[in-house]
XYZ file of C-alpha atoms in Angstrom:
122
model
C 170.585 109.861 80.108
C 173.347 109.384 77.655
C 172.236 105.762 77.397
C 168.778 106.810 76.247
C 170.320 109.087 73.698
C 172.419 106.264 72.278
C 169.261 104.211 71.912
C 167.675 107.017 69.859
C 165.254 108.184 72.518
C 164.884 111.929 73.035
C 164.318 112.462 76.758
C 162.371 115.716 76.257
C 160.095 114.074 73.734
C 159.554 111.139 76.120
C 158.662 113.523 78.973
C 156.277 115.428 76.676
C 154.597 112.181 75.624
C 154.218 111.082 79.269
C 152.683 114.467 80.133
C 150.381 114.247 77.084
C 149.342 110.707 78.022
C 148.637 111.750 81.642
C 146.649 114.756 80.398
C 144.702 112.524 77.993
C 143.919 110.070 80.818
C 142.738 112.917 83.072
C 140.502 114.367 80.311
C 139.103 110.928 79.430
C 138.409 110.267 83.117
C 136.562 113.565 83.612
C 134.662 113.733 80.329
C 134.003 110.099 79.397
C 134.716 107.519 82.070
C 132.980 109.084 85.116
C 129.821 110.232 83.253
C 129.615 106.834 81.570
C 129.970 104.984 84.891
C 127.384 107.298 86.513
C 124.950 106.670 83.662
C 125.467 102.898 83.904
C 124.874 102.996 87.685
C 121.669 105.039 87.200
C 120.447 102.608 84.548
C 121.214 99.644 86.826
C 119.295 101.319 89.658
C 116.313 101.896 87.349
C 116.454 98.278 86.154
C 116.672 96.985 89.740
C 113.692 99.116 90.732
C 111.726 97.888 87.724
C 112.547 94.259 88.543
C 111.458 94.710 92.149
C 108.248 96.395 91.017
C 107.627 93.582 88.548
C 108.165 90.956 91.250
C 105.752 92.791 93.542
C 103.168 93.028 90.768
C 103.535 89.334 89.949
C 102.998 88.501 93.616
C 99.922 90.745 93.768
C 98.605 89.148 90.602
C 98.991 85.669 92.103
C 97.196 86.758 95.272
C 94.385 88.316 93.256
C 94.022 85.159 91.166
C 93.798 83.056 94.329
C 91.260 85.472 95.808
C 89.255 85.406 92.579
C 89.240 81.598 92.590
C 88.028 81.582 96.187
C 85.236 84.019 95.345
C 84.301 82.036 92.246
C 84.087 78.848 94.297
C 82.105 80.622 97.000
C 79.648 82.128 94.515
C 79.296 78.875 92.603
C 78.421 77.108 95.851
C 75.920 79.846 96.728
C 74.424 79.636 93.246
C 74.069 75.861 93.567
C 72.403 76.314 96.949
C 70.009 78.925 95.569
C 69.199 76.722 92.577
C 68.523 73.707 94.796
C 66.308 75.830 97.061
C 64.474 77.174 94.019
C 63.956 73.639 92.727
C 62.584 72.570 96.115
C 60.225 75.555 96.154
C 59.157 74.786 92.584
C 58.438 71.175 93.570
C 56.387 72.367 96.548
C 54.467 74.765 94.315
C 53.828 71.988 91.788
C 52.677 69.680 94.568
C 50.401 72.327 96.067
C 49.024 73.259 92.650
C 48.388 69.597 91.869
C 46.603 69.100 95.195
C 44.515 72.216 94.649
C 43.701 71.061 91.127
C 42.660 67.669 92.485
C 40.483 69.338 95.128
C 38.973 71.628 92.508
C 38.416 68.654 90.248
C 36.723 66.751 93.087
C 34.619 69.778 93.935
C 33.563 70.282 90.317
C 32.790 66.569 89.930
C 30.761 66.659 93.135
C 28.806 69.658 91.844
C 28.251 67.927 88.504
C 27.020 64.763 90.236
C 24.720 66.791 92.464
C 23.230 68.634 89.475
C 22.834 65.362 87.639
C 20.909 64.002 90.600
C 18.787 67.147 90.651
C 18.129 66.778 86.935
C 17.241 63.100 87.412
C 14.698 64.068 90.095
C 12.898 66.373 87.815
C-alpha cells in the first residue's frame, strides 16, 4: 500500500471510485440497459410478426390472383360459347325467317296470279 502512496494514489479514494463505478453500473443496468434491451426485443418481435403477416398476405394475394385468372378464363370461355350459340340461333332464325318470307312471297304471288286469271276471265 505504501507503493501506491508513493505513486500519488490515495487508496481510500480509489476504493470509493470503484464503489461509485460499481454503483453506477448497477443503476445503469437496472434503469437503462435492461428496459432498453426489453424494448428492442419487443420491437423485434413485432417486426417479425409483421413480416410473417406480410408474407402470408403476399401468398394469399398470389393465390387470389391465380384464382381470379382461372375464373376470368373460365368466364371468357363460357361467354365465347354463349356468343357462338347465340350466333347459331340468330342464323337459324334468319334462315327460318327467310324461308317463311319466301313461302309468303310465293303464296302472295300465287294469289295475285289467281286473281289476275279471274280478272282475265271476266
